[in-house]
Short mmCIF file of C-alpha atoms in Angstrom, two decimals:
data_model
loop_
_atom_site.label_atom_id
_atom_site.label_comp_id
_atom_site.label_asym_id
_atom_site.label_seq_id
_atom_site.Cartn_x
_atom_site.Cartn_y
_atom_site.Cartn_z
CA MET L 1 -26.11 -39.99 10.79
CA LYS L 2 -29.36 -38.97 12.50
CA VAL L 3 -31.10 -35.66 11.82
CA LEU L 4 -33.82 -33.85 13.77
CA VAL L 5 -36.17 -31.33 12.12
CA LEU L 6 -38.19 -29.08 14.43
CA GLY L 7 -41.71 -28.12 13.38
CA ASN L 8 -44.98 -29.49 12.02
CA GLY L 9 -45.71 -27.59 8.80
CA GLY L 10 -45.25 -28.01 5.07
CA ARG L 11 -41.84 -26.35 5.28
CA GLU L 12 -40.67 -28.99 7.77
CA HIS L 13 -42.11 -31.85 5.69
CA ALA L 14 -40.18 -30.57 2.64
CA LEU L 15 -36.92 -30.08 4.59
CA ALA L 16 -37.19 -33.52 6.20
CA TRP L 17 -37.99 -35.16 2.84
CA ARG L 18 -34.93 -33.61 1.21
CA LEU L 19 -32.64 -34.32 4.20
CA ALA L 20 -33.72 -37.98 4.20
CA GLN L 21 -32.17 -38.34 0.73
CA GLY L 22 -28.72 -37.48 2.10
CA GLU L 23 -26.11 -40.14 1.38
CA ARG L 24 -24.94 -40.34 5.02
CA VAL L 25 -28.38 -39.86 6.63
CA THR L 26 -29.79 -42.98 8.31
CA GLN L 27 -32.80 -41.50 10.16
CA VAL L 28 -34.75 -38.22 10.12
CA PHE L 29 -36.91 -37.37 13.14
CA VAL L 30 -39.54 -34.61 12.92
CA ALA L 31 -40.73 -32.97 16.14
CA PRO L 32 -43.66 -32.91 16.38
CA GLY L 33 -44.34 -33.57 12.67
CA ASN L 34 -47.72 -33.98 10.95
CA GLY L 35 -49.84 -36.55 9.14
CA GLY L 36 -47.62 -36.43 6.06
CA THR L 37 -44.38 -37.04 7.93
CA ALA L 38 -46.18 -39.86 9.80
CA ARG L 39 -46.96 -41.55 6.46
CA ASP L 40 -43.39 -41.37 5.12
CA PRO L 41 -41.38 -44.52 5.99
CA LEU L 42 -38.12 -42.50 5.87
CA LEU L 43 -39.34 -40.08 8.57
CA LYS L 44 -40.33 -40.58 12.21
CA ASN L 45 -42.48 -38.20 14.24
CA VAL L 46 -41.49 -37.33 17.81
CA PRO L 47 -44.24 -35.80 20.01
CA ILE L 48 -41.99 -33.24 21.74
CA THR L 49 -42.17 -29.44 21.56
CA ASP L 50 -40.46 -28.35 24.81
CA VAL L 51 -37.01 -26.89 24.10
CA LYS L 52 -35.18 -28.61 26.96
CA ALA L 53 -36.89 -31.94 26.25
CA LEU L 54 -35.84 -31.65 22.58
CA ALA L 55 -32.22 -31.15 23.62
CA ASP L 56 -32.50 -34.18 25.92
CA PHE L 57 -33.85 -36.21 22.98
CA ALA L 58 -31.01 -35.04 20.70
CA ILE L 59 -28.42 -36.20 23.26
CA GLU L 60 -30.18 -39.50 23.93
CA GLN L 61 -30.52 -40.31 20.20
CA LYS L 62 -27.02 -39.00 19.30
CA ILE L 63 -28.49 -36.58 16.75
CA THR L 64 -25.78 -35.28 14.40
CA LEU L 65 -27.68 -32.22 13.12
CA THR L 66 -30.85 -30.38 14.16
CA VAL L 67 -32.59 -28.05 11.69
CA VAL L 68 -35.09 -25.48 12.96
CA GLY L 69 -38.22 -24.88 10.88
CA PRO L 70 -40.63 -22.34 12.48
CA GLU L 71 -39.94 -18.99 14.09
CA ALA L 72 -41.55 -19.88 17.45
CA PHE L 73 -38.74 -22.33 18.33
CA LEU L 74 -36.14 -19.67 17.46
CA ALA L 75 -37.83 -16.99 19.56
CA ALA L 76 -37.93 -19.52 22.43
CA GLY L 77 -34.13 -19.81 22.29
CA VAL L 78 -33.82 -23.39 21.02
CA VAL L 79 -30.48 -22.64 19.31
CA ASP L 80 -29.02 -21.19 22.51
CA GLU L 81 -30.15 -24.25 24.52
CA PHE L 82 -28.74 -26.76 22.01
CA ARG L 83 -25.41 -24.94 21.65
CA ALA L 84 -25.04 -24.67 25.43
CA ARG L 85 -25.20 -28.47 25.49
CA GLY L 86 -22.67 -28.90 22.68
CA LEU L 87 -25.27 -29.92 20.08
CA ARG L 88 -24.99 -29.02 16.39
CA ILE L 89 -28.03 -26.99 15.29
CA PHE L 90 -28.73 -24.81 12.25
CA GLY L 91 -30.61 -21.61 13.04
CA PRO L 92 -30.12 -18.19 14.64
CA THR L 93 -29.80 -17.50 18.36
CA LYS L 94 -32.68 -15.85 20.21
CA ALA L 95 -30.87 -12.49 19.93
CA ALA L 96 -30.34 -12.85 16.17
CA ALA L 97 -33.90 -14.11 15.63
CA GLN L 98 -35.19 -10.71 16.75
CA LEU L 99 -34.86 -9.73 13.09
CA GLU L 100 -38.15 -11.60 12.74
CA SER L 101 -39.60 -11.84 16.26
CA SER L 102 -39.61 -8.05 16.65
CA LYS L 103 -40.59 -5.92 13.64
CA ALA L 104 -39.57 -2.86 15.67
CA PHE L 105 -36.07 -4.32 16.24
CA ALA L 106 -35.75 -5.12 12.53
CA LYS L 107 -36.78 -1.63 11.39
CA GLU L 108 -34.42 0.04 13.85
CA PHE L 109 -31.62 -2.29 12.72
CA MET L 110 -32.19 -1.48 9.04
CA LYS L 111 -32.26 2.24 9.77
CA ARG L 112 -29.03 2.00 11.78
CA HIS L 113 -27.19 0.04 9.09
CA GLY L 114 -28.52 1.88 6.03
CA ILE L 115 -30.46 -1.08 4.60
CA PRO L 116 -33.15 0.08 2.12
CA THR L 117 -36.66 -0.30 3.53
CA ALA L 118 -39.93 1.63 3.88
CA ALA L 119 -40.30 4.68 6.16
CA TYR L 120 -42.07 3.72 9.40
CA GLU L 121 -43.22 4.62 12.92
CA THR L 122 -43.91 2.32 15.89
CA PHE L 123 -46.81 2.70 18.35
CA SER L 124 -48.12 1.00 21.47
CA ASP L 125 -50.91 3.55 21.98
CA ALA L 126 -53.91 2.99 19.68
CA THR L 127 -55.03 6.64 19.76
CA GLN L 128 -51.62 7.80 18.52
CA ALA L 129 -51.56 5.08 15.87
CA HIS L 130 -55.00 6.10 14.58
CA ALA L 131 -53.94 9.76 14.46
CA TYR L 132 -50.75 8.86 12.53
CA VAL L 133 -52.74 6.88 9.94
CA ASP L 134 -55.18 9.79 9.50
CA ALA L 135 -52.25 12.13 8.89
CA GLN L 136 -50.49 9.77 6.43
CA GLY L 137 -53.49 8.55 4.45
CA ALA L 138 -53.93 5.27 2.55
CA PRO L 139 -52.68 2.96 1.17
CA ILE L 140 -50.54 2.16 4.20
CA VAL L 141 -49.14 -1.00 5.83
CA ILE L 142 -50.00 -2.07 9.39
CA LYS L 143 -47.79 -4.75 11.02
CA ALA L 144 -47.87 -6.52 14.36
CA ALA L 145 -44.49 -6.03 16.06
CA GLY L 146 -44.48 -9.63 17.35
CA LEU L 147 -44.86 -13.08 15.78
CA ALA L 148 -48.14 -13.79 14.00
CA ALA L 149 -47.45 -16.90 11.87
CA GLY L 150 -47.25 -14.85 8.68
CA LYS L 151 -50.66 -13.24 9.20
CA GLY L 152 -49.62 -10.11 11.14
CA VAL L 153 -49.45 -7.77 8.15
CA VAL L 154 -52.38 -5.80 6.74
CA VAL L 155 -51.90 -3.85 3.51
CA ALA L 156 -54.67 -1.30 4.06
CA MET L 157 -55.93 0.24 0.83
CA THR L 158 -58.39 2.47 2.72
CA LEU L 159 -58.28 4.38 6.01
CA ALA L 160 -61.12 2.22 7.36
CA GLU L 161 -59.02 -0.95 6.78
CA ALA L 162 -56.02 0.69 8.48
CA HIS L 163 -58.01 1.67 11.58
CA GLU L 164 -59.55 -1.82 11.80
CA ALA L 165 -56.07 -3.41 11.58
CA ILE L 166 -54.76 -1.23 14.42
CA ASP L 167 -57.63 -2.34 16.64
CA TRP L 168 -57.13 -5.99 15.63
CA ILE L 169 -53.48 -5.87 16.67
CA LEU L 170 -53.47 -3.50 19.66
CA ALA L 171 -56.89 -4.02 21.20
CA ASP L 172 -58.60 -7.26 20.11
CA ASN L 173 -55.53 -9.28 19.01
CA LYS L 174 -57.70 -11.19 16.55
CA LEU L 175 -54.56 -12.15 14.62
CA GLY L 176 -53.20 -14.17 17.56
CA VAL L 177 -49.97 -12.18 17.79
CA VAL L 178 -47.33 -13.32 20.28
CA HIS L 179 -46.43 -9.91 21.68
CA ASN L 180 -42.88 -9.08 22.76
CA GLU L 181 -41.84 -7.72 26.14
CA GLY L 182 -43.53 -4.39 26.85
CA GLY L 183 -46.86 -5.49 25.38
CA ALA L 184 -48.61 -4.96 22.06
CA ARG L 185 -46.93 -2.73 19.49
CA VAL L 186 -47.78 -1.92 15.92
CA VAL L 187 -45.40 -0.85 13.15
CA ILE L 188 -46.97 1.45 10.55
CA GLU L 189 -45.10 1.65 7.25
CA GLN L 190 -45.12 3.53 4.01
CA PHE L 191 -46.79 1.53 1.21
CA LEU L 192 -44.21 0.40 -1.35
CA GLU L 193 -45.11 0.01 -5.03
CA GLY L 194 -43.67 -2.91 -6.97
CA GLU L 195 -43.52 -6.69 -7.16
CA GLU L 196 -42.62 -8.79 -4.14
CA ALA L 197 -40.16 -11.69 -4.12
CA SER L 198 -38.63 -14.00 -1.52
CA PHE L 199 -34.84 -13.87 -1.29
CA ILE L 200 -33.57 -16.63 1.01
CA VAL L 201 -29.94 -17.33 1.86
CA LEU L 202 -27.95 -19.68 4.09
CA CYS L 203 -25.64 -17.96 6.59
CA ASP L 204 -22.86 -19.38 8.79
CA GLY L 205 -22.17 -16.15 10.70
CA LYS L 206 -19.83 -14.79 8.02
CA ASN L 207 -20.38 -16.50 4.66
CA VAL L 208 -23.61 -16.29 2.66
CA LEU L 209 -24.97 -18.79 0.12
CA PRO L 210 -28.12 -17.77 -1.81
CA LEU L 211 -30.86 -20.31 -2.45
CA ALA L 212 -32.95 -20.30 -5.63
CA THR L 213 -35.26 -17.29 -5.83
CA SER L 214 -38.99 -17.69 -5.27
CA GLN L 215 -42.24 -15.77 -5.07
CA ASP L 216 -45.05 -16.26 -2.58
CA HIS L 217 -48.77 -15.41 -2.95
CA LYS L 218 -49.95 -13.92 0.35
CA ARG L 219 -53.56 -13.05 -0.45
CA LEU L 220 -56.31 -15.64 -0.01
CA LEU L 221 -58.10 -15.14 -3.33
CA ASP L 222 -57.31 -15.08 -7.04
CA GLY L 223 -55.96 -11.83 -8.44
CA ASP L 224 -54.26 -11.10 -5.10
CA GLN L 225 -57.56 -10.21 -3.44
CA GLY L 226 -58.84 -10.95 0.06
CA PRO L 227 -57.02 -11.04 3.40
CA ASN L 228 -53.33 -11.77 3.92
CA THR L 229 -52.51 -15.37 4.81
CA GLY L 230 -49.41 -17.36 5.71
CA GLY L 231 -49.06 -17.99 1.95
CA MET L 232 -51.34 -19.65 -0.62
CA GLY L 233 -48.68 -20.87 -3.03
CA ALA L 234 -45.23 -20.18 -4.41
CA TYR L 235 -42.96 -20.86 -7.36
CA SER L 236 -39.25 -20.91 -8.11
CA PRO L 237 -37.38 -19.29 -9.78
CA ALA L 238 -38.89 -15.78 -9.64
CA PRO L 239 -38.33 -13.98 -12.99
CA VAL L 240 -38.65 -10.58 -11.27
CA VAL L 241 -35.30 -11.27 -9.55
CA THR L 242 -33.11 -10.53 -12.56
CA PRO L 243 -29.31 -10.92 -12.29
CA ASN L 244 -29.13 -7.15 -11.64
CA VAL L 245 -31.75 -7.30 -8.85
CA HIS L 246 -29.99 -10.37 -7.38
CA ALA L 247 -26.66 -8.51 -7.25
CA LYS L 248 -28.27 -5.45 -5.63
CA ALA L 249 -30.08 -7.59 -3.04
CA MET L 250 -26.83 -9.30 -2.06
CA HIS L 251 -24.76 -6.09 -2.03
CA GLU L 252 -27.27 -3.65 -0.47
CA ILE L 253 -29.38 -5.88 1.80
CA ILE L 254 -28.04 -9.36 2.61
CA LYS L 255 -24.33 -8.69 3.15
CA PRO L 256 -24.87 -5.46 5.15
CA THR L 257 -27.35 -7.37 7.34
CA ILE L 258 -24.90 -10.19 8.10
CA GLN L 259 -22.08 -7.71 8.72
CA GLY L 260 -24.35 -5.50 10.85
CA MET L 261 -25.55 -8.40 13.02
CA ALA L 262 -21.93 -9.44 13.64
CA ARG L 263 -20.97 -5.86 14.56
CA ASP L 264 -23.96 -5.65 16.91
CA GLY L 265 -22.77 -8.76 18.77
CA ALA L 266 -25.39 -11.19 17.43
CA PRO L 267 -23.76 -13.07 14.51
CA PHE L 268 -26.42 -14.53 12.24
CA THR L 269 -26.44 -18.24 11.44
CA GLY L 270 -29.34 -20.02 9.77
CA PHE L 271 -31.77 -19.26 6.98
CA LEU L 272 -32.20 -15.53 6.39
CA TYR L 273 -35.26 -14.60 4.35
CA ALA L 274 -35.52 -11.08 2.99
CA GLY L 275 -38.96 -10.22 1.65
CA LEU L 276 -38.15 -7.80 -1.17
CA MET L 277 -40.30 -5.21 -2.90
CA ILE L 278 -38.80 -4.58 -6.34
CA ASP L 279 -39.85 -1.34 -8.02
CA ALA L 280 -40.21 -0.58 -11.75
CA HIS L 281 -36.53 0.44 -11.91
CA GLY L 282 -35.32 -2.87 -10.48
CA GLN L 283 -34.48 -1.41 -7.07
CA PRO L 284 -35.14 -3.83 -4.20
CA ARG L 285 -36.21 -2.67 -0.75
CA THR L 286 -36.71 -4.82 2.34
CA VAL L 287 -40.34 -5.39 3.31
CA GLU L 288 -39.36 -7.59 6.26
CA PHE L 289 -36.93 -10.23 7.46
CA ASN L 290 -37.73 -13.78 8.46
CA THR L 291 -35.11 -15.83 10.25
CA ARG L 292 -36.15 -19.19 8.80
CA MET L 293 -37.23 -20.68 5.48
CA GLY L 294 -40.50 -19.43 4.03
CA ASP L 295 -43.62 -21.54 3.86
CA PRO L 296 -44.71 -22.30 1.11
CA GLU L 297 -41.49 -21.18 -0.66
CA THR L 298 -39.54 -24.09 0.87
CA GLN L 299 -41.60 -26.68 -0.98
CA PRO L 300 -40.74 -25.58 -4.58
CA ILE L 301 -37.16 -24.70 -3.55
CA MET L 302 -36.60 -28.19 -2.09
CA MET L 303 -38.12 -29.77 -5.22
CA ARG L 304 -35.45 -27.99 -7.29
CA LEU L 305 -32.47 -28.55 -4.98
CA LYS L 306 -30.17 -31.32 -6.28
CA SER L 307 -27.36 -30.90 -3.74
CA ASP L 308 -27.22 -33.07 -0.61
CA LEU L 309 -28.90 -30.76 1.92
CA PHE L 310 -27.39 -32.60 4.89
CA GLU L 311 -23.83 -31.99 3.63
CA VAL L 312 -24.64 -28.33 2.85
CA LEU L 313 -25.95 -27.73 6.38
CA MET L 314 -22.96 -29.52 7.91
CA HIS L 315 -20.78 -26.95 6.12
CA ALA L 316 -23.11 -24.18 7.35
CA THR L 317 -22.69 -25.29 10.98
CA ASP L 318 -18.91 -25.62 10.49
CA GLY L 319 -18.61 -22.05 9.14
CA THR L 320 -17.43 -23.26 5.73
CA LEU L 321 -20.27 -22.24 3.40
CA ASP L 322 -17.67 -20.57 1.18
CA GLN L 323 -16.67 -24.10 0.11
CA VAL L 324 -20.17 -24.98 -1.17
CA GLU L 325 -21.75 -24.55 -4.58
CA LEU L 326 -25.42 -25.52 -4.84
CA GLN L 327 -26.78 -27.58 -7.75
CA TRP L 328 -30.32 -26.87 -8.99
CA ASP L 329 -32.80 -28.57 -11.28
CA ARG L 330 -33.08 -26.24 -14.26
CA ARG L 331 -36.85 -26.75 -14.31
CA ALA L 332 -39.35 -24.51 -12.53
CA ALA L 333 -41.28 -25.69 -9.47
CA LEU L 334 -44.68 -24.48 -8.28
CA GLY L 335 -46.68 -25.23 -5.15
CA VAL L 336 -50.42 -24.73 -4.60
CA VAL L 337 -51.64 -24.54 -1.00
CA MET L 338 -54.92 -26.28 -0.26
CA ALA L 339 -56.45 -24.60 2.80
CA ALA L 340 -59.25 -25.51 5.19
CA GLY L 341 -62.65 -23.88 5.04
CA GLY L 342 -62.72 -20.69 7.13
CA TYR L 343 -58.99 -20.03 6.72
CA PRO L 344 -57.31 -17.67 7.69
CA LEU L 345 -59.42 -16.45 10.65
CA SER L 346 -61.28 -19.59 11.77
CA PRO L 347 -60.16 -22.73 9.90
CA ARG L 348 -62.20 -25.92 10.13
CA LYS L 349 -60.51 -28.97 11.63
CA GLY L 350 -61.20 -32.72 11.68
CA ASP L 351 -62.33 -33.17 8.06
CA ALA L 352 -61.30 -36.46 6.42
CA ILE L 353 -58.82 -36.20 3.53
CA SER L 354 -59.03 -38.59 0.57
CA GLY L 355 -57.71 -38.95 -2.97
CA LEU L 356 -54.06 -38.29 -2.17
CA PRO L 357 -51.96 -39.34 -5.17
CA VAL L 358 -48.77 -41.38 -4.98
CA ASP L 359 -45.80 -39.00 -4.68
CA GLY L 360 -43.42 -39.06 -7.63
CA GLU L 361 -40.30 -37.36 -8.93
CA GLU L 362 -42.27 -34.59 -10.64
CA ALA L 363 -45.11 -34.04 -8.15
CA MET L 364 -45.15 -34.15 -4.34
CA VAL L 365 -47.87 -33.39 -1.79
CA PHE L 366 -46.29 -31.81 1.28
CA HIS L 367 -48.46 -31.86 4.40
CA ALA L 368 -48.96 -29.01 6.87
CA GLY L 369 -52.27 -29.02 8.77
CA THR L 370 -52.87 -32.77 8.78
CA THR L 371 -53.02 -35.41 11.52
CA MET L 372 -53.07 -39.20 11.31
CA GLN L 373 -55.76 -40.64 13.56
CA ASP L 374 -55.36 -43.92 15.45
CA ASP L 375 -57.51 -45.70 12.82
CA GLY L 376 -55.20 -44.52 10.02
CA GLN L 377 -57.57 -41.83 8.72
CA LEU L 378 -55.84 -38.60 7.69
CA VAL L 379 -57.76 -35.47 8.80
CA THR L 380 -57.31 -31.70 8.63
CA SER L 381 -55.81 -30.06 11.71
CA GLY L 382 -54.81 -26.56 10.62
CA GLY L 383 -55.45 -23.68 8.26
CA ARG L 384 -53.05 -24.58 5.46
CA VAL L 385 -53.59 -28.29 4.95
CA LEU L 386 -51.44 -29.35 1.98
CA CYS L 387 -49.04 -27.89 -0.57
CA VAL L 388 -49.25 -29.67 -3.93
CA THR L 389 -45.87 -29.08 -5.59
CA ALA L 390 -44.74 -29.94 -9.11
CA LEU L 391 -41.80 -29.53 -11.51
CA GLY L 392 -42.14 -28.44 -15.15
CA GLU L 393 -40.06 -27.12 -18.04
CA ALA L 394 -41.57 -23.68 -17.39
CA VAL L 395 -43.77 -22.18 -14.67
CA ARG L 396 -46.86 -22.79 -16.83
CA HIS L 397 -46.07 -26.53 -17.10
CA ALA L 398 -45.39 -26.84 -13.36
CA GLN L 399 -48.65 -24.99 -12.72
CA GLN L 400 -50.64 -27.38 -14.95
CA LEU L 401 -49.25 -30.48 -13.21
CA ALA L 402 -49.77 -29.04 -9.72
CA TYR L 403 -53.42 -28.22 -10.42
CA GLN L 404 -54.05 -31.60 -12.08
CA THR L 405 -52.66 -33.27 -8.95
CA ALA L 406 -54.70 -31.05 -6.59
CA GLN L 407 -58.00 -31.87 -8.33
CA SER L 408 -57.96 -35.47 -7.09
CA ILE L 409 -57.62 -34.48 -3.41
CA GLN L 410 -60.84 -34.13 -1.42
CA PHE L 411 -61.79 -32.73 1.99
CA ASP L 412 -64.85 -30.73 3.06
CA GLY L 413 -64.47 -26.96 2.76
CA LYS L 414 -61.22 -27.10 0.77
CA GLN L 415 -60.16 -23.85 -0.84
CA TYR L 416 -57.22 -22.93 -3.04
CA ARG L 417 -56.27 -20.25 -5.49
CA GLN L 418 -56.49 -21.03 -9.20
CA ASP L 419 -53.82 -18.55 -10.34
CA ILE L 420 -50.57 -19.40 -8.52
CA GLY L 421 -47.71 -18.34 -10.79
CA HIS L 422 -49.73 -15.77 -12.75
CA ARG L 423 -47.05 -13.06 -12.57
CA ALA L 424 -44.31 -15.32 -13.92
CA ILE L 425 -46.56 -16.55 -16.72
CA LYS L 426 -47.54 -12.97 -17.62
CA ARG L 427 -43.86 -12.07 -17.89
#
C-alpha cells in the first residue's frame, strides 16, 4: 500500500515516519517534504504543492491513503478535490476546515452550539477595534481571523501591546496572515486564566477517538516569556488533563462540535484539535480549534503511539473509528524545538546543520525547516528547524534525554528553550 503525506514540517515528518512502520505500507511519499524526510530511506519527497497536481500524482501512483498535515492545504480544498476524484484522504473539507481558517466562523459556531469559550467581538475597522480594547482594558487577546501559521495570536498584557497587535494584523500584516474573503478581520477575546493543553481527536464524521493528551509551549523564551510562536516544544501526556477534565472536554466541547458540524451540513472528518484553557476548578474552555494535528505536539504523540497508524486512518476514512482502540507507550515523550536565529519575525536561512545524532528508539530528531542541498549538505530553511524528541519513564527523564540530544546539534544562530516540560515537572 502506498501513502501520501502532504506538508513539509516536523508534524509531517513525524506522521510519515510512523505511517512508514505500518505492516501493509510499502512506500510513503511526502509532498513536498523537507531535508529530514529526504534523508530517510523509507520516505520519498515529491516536489508538488498544487492541489490538482497532487490528485493527479495520487491517481498515477495508485496511492491508497493521503494524510493532510498543514492547514493551508485544507483551506485550499484539497480534501474536496481528492474526494471528487474518488481518492481516499484523511482531513476535513474546505467548509469544515473553517473551524480553523476563520476564527470568526469558529467563534460564531461555538456561540451557536453552546460550546464553552471566551467572550469576544470581531472587527474589520481598526478605529473600532482600538476603541473596544480601550473600553475592555488589559490583559486581552488579539487574534487574526485568518490563517497565520500559529503566530496570529497576541496575548496582550498591556493596552500598548493590544493596540500594536491590532495594527500588526489589520494595517501592517506583519504576521503574514492569509486573510479570508472580505479582507482583514481581528477577533478580540476575553483573557482566560488557567493552564493550556492540546486536546486532539480523530473524527470520521460521526465517531470520535481521542489521541494522547499533550501540552505545547507557545512563547519563544523560558518562563513563557517573549512573543508567541508556532510552538517551541511539547510533551505528552499532559498531567493538567485529569480524567475529570478529559471527560468534560469530550462531553462539553468535542462531541457537541462534531454533532454541530454535522447539523450545519459540514460533517467533520480528520484531526480536530481543541486548544483548551483549564481553570483552577478543572473547567475547560475552548481557546481555539485547529483542523489538523498540532506542531510540535505531533512529534511526542507519534513517539508514544504503538498502534499501526495506517490501519487506524483506514478505519477513520471508512467511518469505523468506533472499532478502534489505540495502544500507547506508557512512557512520557517530550520534544524541544530548535529554531533559527531571528525566529519568529525574521528567521535566518541557509545555515549549515551538523552534529545530528543517529535516530534511535528512544530519541528522534524530526525535521521542519531544513533542506538538503545538491551536495548533500543539510541547511536551515525555515523558522522552526528541528524538533528533538525523546521518551522517558517520566517527563523529567524525557526532558533530560531530549536536551542531551539537542546539545550535539549545531547551526549558526540556533535558539531553543531550556524549560520545556516545566509545568508537568512542577506538578
